[in-house]
PDB file of C-alpha atoms in Angstrom:
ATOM      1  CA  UNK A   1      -8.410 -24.834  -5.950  1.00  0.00           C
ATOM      2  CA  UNK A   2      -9.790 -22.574  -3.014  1.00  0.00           C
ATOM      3  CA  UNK A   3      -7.779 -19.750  -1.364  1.00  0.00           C
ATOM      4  CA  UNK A   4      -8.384 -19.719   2.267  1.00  0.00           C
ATOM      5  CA  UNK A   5      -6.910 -16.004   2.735  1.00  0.00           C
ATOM      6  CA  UNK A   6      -9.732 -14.547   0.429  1.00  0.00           C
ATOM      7  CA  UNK A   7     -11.329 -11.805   1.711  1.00  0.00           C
ATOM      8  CA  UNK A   8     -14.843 -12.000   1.657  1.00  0.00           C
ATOM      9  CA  UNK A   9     -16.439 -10.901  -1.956  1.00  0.00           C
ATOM     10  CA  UNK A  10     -18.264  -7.943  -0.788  1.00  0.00           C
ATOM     11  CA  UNK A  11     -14.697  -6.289   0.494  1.00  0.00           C
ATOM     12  CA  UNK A  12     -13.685  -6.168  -3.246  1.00  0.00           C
ATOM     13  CA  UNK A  13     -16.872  -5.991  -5.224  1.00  0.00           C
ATOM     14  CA  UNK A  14     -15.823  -2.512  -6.525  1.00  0.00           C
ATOM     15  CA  UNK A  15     -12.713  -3.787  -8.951  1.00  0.00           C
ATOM     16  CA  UNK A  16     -14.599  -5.468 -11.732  1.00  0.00           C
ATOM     17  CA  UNK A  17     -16.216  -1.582 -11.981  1.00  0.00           C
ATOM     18  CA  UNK A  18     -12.154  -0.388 -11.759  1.00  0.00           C
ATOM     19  CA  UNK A  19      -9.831   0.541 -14.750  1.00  0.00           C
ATOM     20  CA  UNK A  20      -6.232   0.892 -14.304  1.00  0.00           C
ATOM     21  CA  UNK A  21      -3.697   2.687 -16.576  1.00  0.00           C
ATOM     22  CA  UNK A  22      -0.471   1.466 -16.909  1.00  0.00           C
ATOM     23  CA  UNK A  23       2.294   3.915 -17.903  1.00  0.00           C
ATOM     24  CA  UNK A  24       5.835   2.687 -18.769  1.00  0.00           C
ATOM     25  CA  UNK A  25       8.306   3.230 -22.209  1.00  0.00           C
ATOM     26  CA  UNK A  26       9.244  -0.504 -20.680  1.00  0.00           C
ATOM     27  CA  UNK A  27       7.027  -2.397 -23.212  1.00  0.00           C
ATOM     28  CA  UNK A  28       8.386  -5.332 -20.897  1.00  0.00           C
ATOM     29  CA  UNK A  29       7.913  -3.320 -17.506  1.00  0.00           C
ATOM     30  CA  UNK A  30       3.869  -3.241 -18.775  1.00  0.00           C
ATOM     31  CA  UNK A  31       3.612  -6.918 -19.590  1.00  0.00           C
ATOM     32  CA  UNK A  32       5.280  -7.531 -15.985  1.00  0.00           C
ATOM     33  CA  UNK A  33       2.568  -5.311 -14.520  1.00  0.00           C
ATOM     34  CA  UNK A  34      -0.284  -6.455 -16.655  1.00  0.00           C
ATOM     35  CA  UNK A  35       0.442 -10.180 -14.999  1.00  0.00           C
ATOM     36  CA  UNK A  36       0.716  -9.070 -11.993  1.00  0.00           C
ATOM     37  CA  UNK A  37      -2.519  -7.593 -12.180  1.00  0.00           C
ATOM     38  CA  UNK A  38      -4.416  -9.861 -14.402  1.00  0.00           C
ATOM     39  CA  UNK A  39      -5.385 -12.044 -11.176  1.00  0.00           C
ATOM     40  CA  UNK A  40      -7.517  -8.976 -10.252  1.00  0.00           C
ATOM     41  CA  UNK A  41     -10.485  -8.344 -12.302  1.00  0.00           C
ATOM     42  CA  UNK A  42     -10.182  -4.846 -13.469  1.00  0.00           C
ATOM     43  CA  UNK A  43     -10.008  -3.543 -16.794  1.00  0.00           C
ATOM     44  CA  UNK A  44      -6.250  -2.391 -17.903  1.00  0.00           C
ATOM     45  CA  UNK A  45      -5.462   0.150 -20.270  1.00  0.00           C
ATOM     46  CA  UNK A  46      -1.610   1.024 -21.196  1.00  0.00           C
ATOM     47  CA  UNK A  47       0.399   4.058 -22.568  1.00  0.00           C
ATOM     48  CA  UNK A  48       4.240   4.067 -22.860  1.00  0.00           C
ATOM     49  CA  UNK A  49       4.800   7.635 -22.823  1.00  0.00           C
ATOM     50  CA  UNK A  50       3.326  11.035 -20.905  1.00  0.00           C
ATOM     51  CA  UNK A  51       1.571  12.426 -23.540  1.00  0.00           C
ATOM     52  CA  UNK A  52       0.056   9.067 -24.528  1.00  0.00           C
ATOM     53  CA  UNK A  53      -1.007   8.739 -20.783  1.00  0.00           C
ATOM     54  CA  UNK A  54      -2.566  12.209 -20.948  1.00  0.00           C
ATOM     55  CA  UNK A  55      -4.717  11.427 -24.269  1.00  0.00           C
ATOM     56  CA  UNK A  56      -5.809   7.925 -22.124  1.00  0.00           C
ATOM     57  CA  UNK A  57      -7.045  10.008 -19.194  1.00  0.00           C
ATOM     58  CA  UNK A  58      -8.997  12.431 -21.306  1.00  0.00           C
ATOM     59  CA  UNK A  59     -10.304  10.215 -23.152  1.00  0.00           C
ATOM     60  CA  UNK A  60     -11.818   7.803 -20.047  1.00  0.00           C
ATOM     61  CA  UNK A  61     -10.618   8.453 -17.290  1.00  0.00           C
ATOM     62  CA  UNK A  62      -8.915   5.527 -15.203  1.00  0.00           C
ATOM     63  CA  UNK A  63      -9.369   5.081 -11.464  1.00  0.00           C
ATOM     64  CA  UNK A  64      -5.853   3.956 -10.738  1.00  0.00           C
ATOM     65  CA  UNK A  65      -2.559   4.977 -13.058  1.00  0.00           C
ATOM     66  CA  UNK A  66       0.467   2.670 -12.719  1.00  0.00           C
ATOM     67  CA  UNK A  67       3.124   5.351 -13.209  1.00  0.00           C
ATOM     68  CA  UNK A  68       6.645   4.937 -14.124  1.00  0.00           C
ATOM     69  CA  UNK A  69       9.131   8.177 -13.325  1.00  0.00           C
ATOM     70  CA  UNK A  70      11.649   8.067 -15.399  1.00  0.00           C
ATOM     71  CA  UNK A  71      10.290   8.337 -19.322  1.00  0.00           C
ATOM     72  CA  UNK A  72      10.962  10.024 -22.043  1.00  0.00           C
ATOM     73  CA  UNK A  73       9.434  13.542 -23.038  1.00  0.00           C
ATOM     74  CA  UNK A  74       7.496  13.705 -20.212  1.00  0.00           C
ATOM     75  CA  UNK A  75       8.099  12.464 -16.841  1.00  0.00           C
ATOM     76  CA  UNK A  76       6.108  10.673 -14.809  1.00  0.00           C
ATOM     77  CA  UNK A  77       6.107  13.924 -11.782  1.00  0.00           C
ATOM     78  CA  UNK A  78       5.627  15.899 -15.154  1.00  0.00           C
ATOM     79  CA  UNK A  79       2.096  13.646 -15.939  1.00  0.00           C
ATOM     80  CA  UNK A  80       1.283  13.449 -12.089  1.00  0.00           C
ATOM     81  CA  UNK A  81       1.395  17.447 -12.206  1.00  0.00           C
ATOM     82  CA  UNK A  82      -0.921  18.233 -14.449  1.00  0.00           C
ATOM     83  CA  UNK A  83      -3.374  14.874 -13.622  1.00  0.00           C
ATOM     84  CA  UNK A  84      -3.538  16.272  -9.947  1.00  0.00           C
ATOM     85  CA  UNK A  85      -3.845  20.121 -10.918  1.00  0.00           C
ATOM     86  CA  UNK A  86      -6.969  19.240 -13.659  1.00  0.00           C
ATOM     87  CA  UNK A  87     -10.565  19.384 -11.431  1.00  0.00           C
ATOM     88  CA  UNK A  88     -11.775  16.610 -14.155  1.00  0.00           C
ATOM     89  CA  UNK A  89      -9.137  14.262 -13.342  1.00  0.00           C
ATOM     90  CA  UNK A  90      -7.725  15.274  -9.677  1.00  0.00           C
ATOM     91  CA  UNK A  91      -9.770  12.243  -7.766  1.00  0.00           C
ATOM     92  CA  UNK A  92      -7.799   9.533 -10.336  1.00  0.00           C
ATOM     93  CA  UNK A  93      -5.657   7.815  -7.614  1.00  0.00           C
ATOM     94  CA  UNK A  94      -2.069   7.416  -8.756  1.00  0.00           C
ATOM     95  CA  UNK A  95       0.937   5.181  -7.421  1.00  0.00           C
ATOM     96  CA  UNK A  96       4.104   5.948  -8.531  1.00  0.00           C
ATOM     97  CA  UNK A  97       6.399   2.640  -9.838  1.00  0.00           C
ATOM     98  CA  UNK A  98      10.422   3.753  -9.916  1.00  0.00           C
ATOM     99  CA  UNK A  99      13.743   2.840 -10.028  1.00  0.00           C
ATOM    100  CA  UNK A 100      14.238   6.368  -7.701  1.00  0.00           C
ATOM    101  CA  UNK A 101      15.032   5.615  -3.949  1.00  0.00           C
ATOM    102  CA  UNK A 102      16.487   9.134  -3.376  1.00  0.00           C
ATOM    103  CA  UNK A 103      14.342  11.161  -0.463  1.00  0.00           C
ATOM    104  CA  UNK A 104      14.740  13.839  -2.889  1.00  0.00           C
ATOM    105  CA  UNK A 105      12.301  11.856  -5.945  1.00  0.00           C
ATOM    106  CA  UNK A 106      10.572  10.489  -2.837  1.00  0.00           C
ATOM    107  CA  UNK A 107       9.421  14.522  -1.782  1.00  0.00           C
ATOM    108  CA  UNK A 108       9.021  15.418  -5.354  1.00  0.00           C
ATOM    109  CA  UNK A 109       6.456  12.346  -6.055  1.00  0.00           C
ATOM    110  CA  UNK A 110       4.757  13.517  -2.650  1.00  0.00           C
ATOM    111  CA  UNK A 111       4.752  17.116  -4.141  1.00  0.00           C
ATOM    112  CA  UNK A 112       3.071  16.094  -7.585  1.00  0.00           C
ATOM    113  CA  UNK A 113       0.297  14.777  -5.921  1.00  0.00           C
ATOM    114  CA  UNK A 114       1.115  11.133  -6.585  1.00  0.00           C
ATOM    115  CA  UNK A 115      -1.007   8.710  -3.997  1.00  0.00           C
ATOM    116  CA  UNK A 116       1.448   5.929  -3.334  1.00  0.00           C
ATOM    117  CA  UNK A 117       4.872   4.718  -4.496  1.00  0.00           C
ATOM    118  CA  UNK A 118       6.500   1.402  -5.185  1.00  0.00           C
ATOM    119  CA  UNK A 119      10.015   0.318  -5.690  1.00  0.00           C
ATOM    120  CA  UNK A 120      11.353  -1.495  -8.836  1.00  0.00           C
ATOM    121  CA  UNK A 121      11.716  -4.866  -8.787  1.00  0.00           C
ATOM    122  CA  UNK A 122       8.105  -4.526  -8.211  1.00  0.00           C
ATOM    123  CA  UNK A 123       7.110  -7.183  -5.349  1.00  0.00           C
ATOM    124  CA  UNK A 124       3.491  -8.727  -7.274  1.00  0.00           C
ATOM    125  CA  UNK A 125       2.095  -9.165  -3.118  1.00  0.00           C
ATOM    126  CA  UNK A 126       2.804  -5.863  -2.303  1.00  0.00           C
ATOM    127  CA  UNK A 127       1.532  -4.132  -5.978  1.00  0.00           C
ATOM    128  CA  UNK A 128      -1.332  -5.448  -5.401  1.00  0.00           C
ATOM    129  CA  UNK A 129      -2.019  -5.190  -1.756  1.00  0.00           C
ATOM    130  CA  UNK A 130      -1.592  -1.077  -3.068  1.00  0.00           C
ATOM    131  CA  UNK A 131      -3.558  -1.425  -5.874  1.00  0.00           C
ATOM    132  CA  UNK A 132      -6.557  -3.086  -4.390  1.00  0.00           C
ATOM    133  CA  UNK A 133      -6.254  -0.580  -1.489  1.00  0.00           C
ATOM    134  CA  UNK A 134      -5.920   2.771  -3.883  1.00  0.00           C
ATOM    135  CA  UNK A 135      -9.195   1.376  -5.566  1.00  0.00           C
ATOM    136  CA  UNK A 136     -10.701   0.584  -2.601  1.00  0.00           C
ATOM    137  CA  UNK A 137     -10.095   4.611  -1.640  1.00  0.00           C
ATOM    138  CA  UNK A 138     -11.024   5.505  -5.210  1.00  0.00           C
ATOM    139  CA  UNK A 139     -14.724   3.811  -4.893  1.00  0.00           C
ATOM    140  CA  UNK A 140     -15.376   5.202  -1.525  1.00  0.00           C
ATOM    141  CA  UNK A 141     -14.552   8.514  -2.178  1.00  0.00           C
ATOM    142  CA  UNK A 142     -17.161   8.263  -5.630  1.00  0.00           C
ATOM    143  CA  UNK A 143     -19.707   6.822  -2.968  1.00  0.00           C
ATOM    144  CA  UNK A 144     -19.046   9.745  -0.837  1.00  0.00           C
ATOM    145  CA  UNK A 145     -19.152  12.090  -3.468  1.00  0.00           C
ATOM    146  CA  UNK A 146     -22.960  10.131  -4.424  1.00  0.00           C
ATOM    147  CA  UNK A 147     -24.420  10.402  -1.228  1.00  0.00           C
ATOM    148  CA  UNK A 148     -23.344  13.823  -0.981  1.00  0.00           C
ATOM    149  CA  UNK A 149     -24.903  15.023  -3.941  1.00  0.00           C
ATOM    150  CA  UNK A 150     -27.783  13.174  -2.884  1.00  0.00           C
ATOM    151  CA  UNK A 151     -27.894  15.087   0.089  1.00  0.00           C
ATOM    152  CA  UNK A 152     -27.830  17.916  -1.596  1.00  0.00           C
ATOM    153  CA  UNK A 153     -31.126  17.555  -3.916  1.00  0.00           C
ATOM    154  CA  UNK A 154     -32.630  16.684  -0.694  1.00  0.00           C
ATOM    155  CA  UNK A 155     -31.678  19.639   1.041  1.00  0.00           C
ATOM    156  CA  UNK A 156     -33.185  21.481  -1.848  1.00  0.00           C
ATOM    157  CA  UNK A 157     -35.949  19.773  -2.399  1.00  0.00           C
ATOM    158  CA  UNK A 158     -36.724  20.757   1.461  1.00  0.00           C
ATOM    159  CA  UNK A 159     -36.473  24.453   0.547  1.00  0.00           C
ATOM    160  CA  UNK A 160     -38.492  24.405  -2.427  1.00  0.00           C
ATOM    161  CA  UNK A 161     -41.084  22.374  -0.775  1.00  0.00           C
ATOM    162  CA  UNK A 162     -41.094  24.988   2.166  1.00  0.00           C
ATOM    163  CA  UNK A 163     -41.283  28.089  -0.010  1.00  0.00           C
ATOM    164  CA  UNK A 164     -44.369  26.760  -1.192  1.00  0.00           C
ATOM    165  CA  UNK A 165     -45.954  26.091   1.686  1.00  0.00           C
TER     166      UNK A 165
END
């Protein structure tokens, strides 16, 4: 069976390179997000708590954390926080999955740093219309961060060469 709507490979030839963590204390909220996503190929990781999150991340870091709110211990704005405030980890893109429609949770997710938000029920078109999206941001920010670096060992290159000279 062919899909006519595919973009063309290239657009998406970044995901199989892509991890995403899924955070929930849901066990069945991360089965319903792992088949959402399992049509995309990235690698998934889970955690179904904060601190369980947090030991993920450090560990390897993902490119993309599925991140439920409400939990136990620690919240999700609680994980968000410190992800965002951490150098080593700041660049992980993060959407936000809740129950939470108040403006007020809506500010606070904006305030923690969090990338992007999605309602529960989770819609699977629109999850991954965000996730493919995030990751797309995630890889060209890397790229950027490549090429600038690259730049940079030019640019001194240049200066060493011309001291010498």
């Amino acid at each position: 069976m062919t899909e006519t709507n595919s973009p063309p490979p290239n657009n998406e030839s970044f995901l199989p390179q892509s991890t995403v963590l899924i955070v929930d204390d849901n066990p069945q909220n991360v089965e319903l997000l792992q088949a959402f996503l399992e049509s995309l190929p990235v690698k998934i990781v889970t955690a179904f708590d904060g601190l369980d999150a947090l030991n993920k991340v450090a560990e390897q870091p993902p490119d993309l954390i599925l991140l439920d709110i409400m939990m136990p211990q620690m919240s999700g704005f609680q994980v968000c926080r410190r992800i965002k405030s951490d150098p080593k980890t700041r660049d992980i893109q993060v959407l936000m999955v809740t129950a939470l429609n108040e403006l007020g949770d809506i500010e606070q997710a904006n305030e923690v740093g969090t990338d992007d938000f999605v309602s529960k029920p989770v819609n699977k078109i629109e999850l991954l219309t965000r996730v493919k999206s995030l990751l797309r941001v995630r890889h060209l920010k890397s790229e950027l961060e490549r090429a600038l670096t690259y730049l940079n060992e030019i640019e001194q290159e240049e200066e060493t060469d011309g001291e010498v000279l």
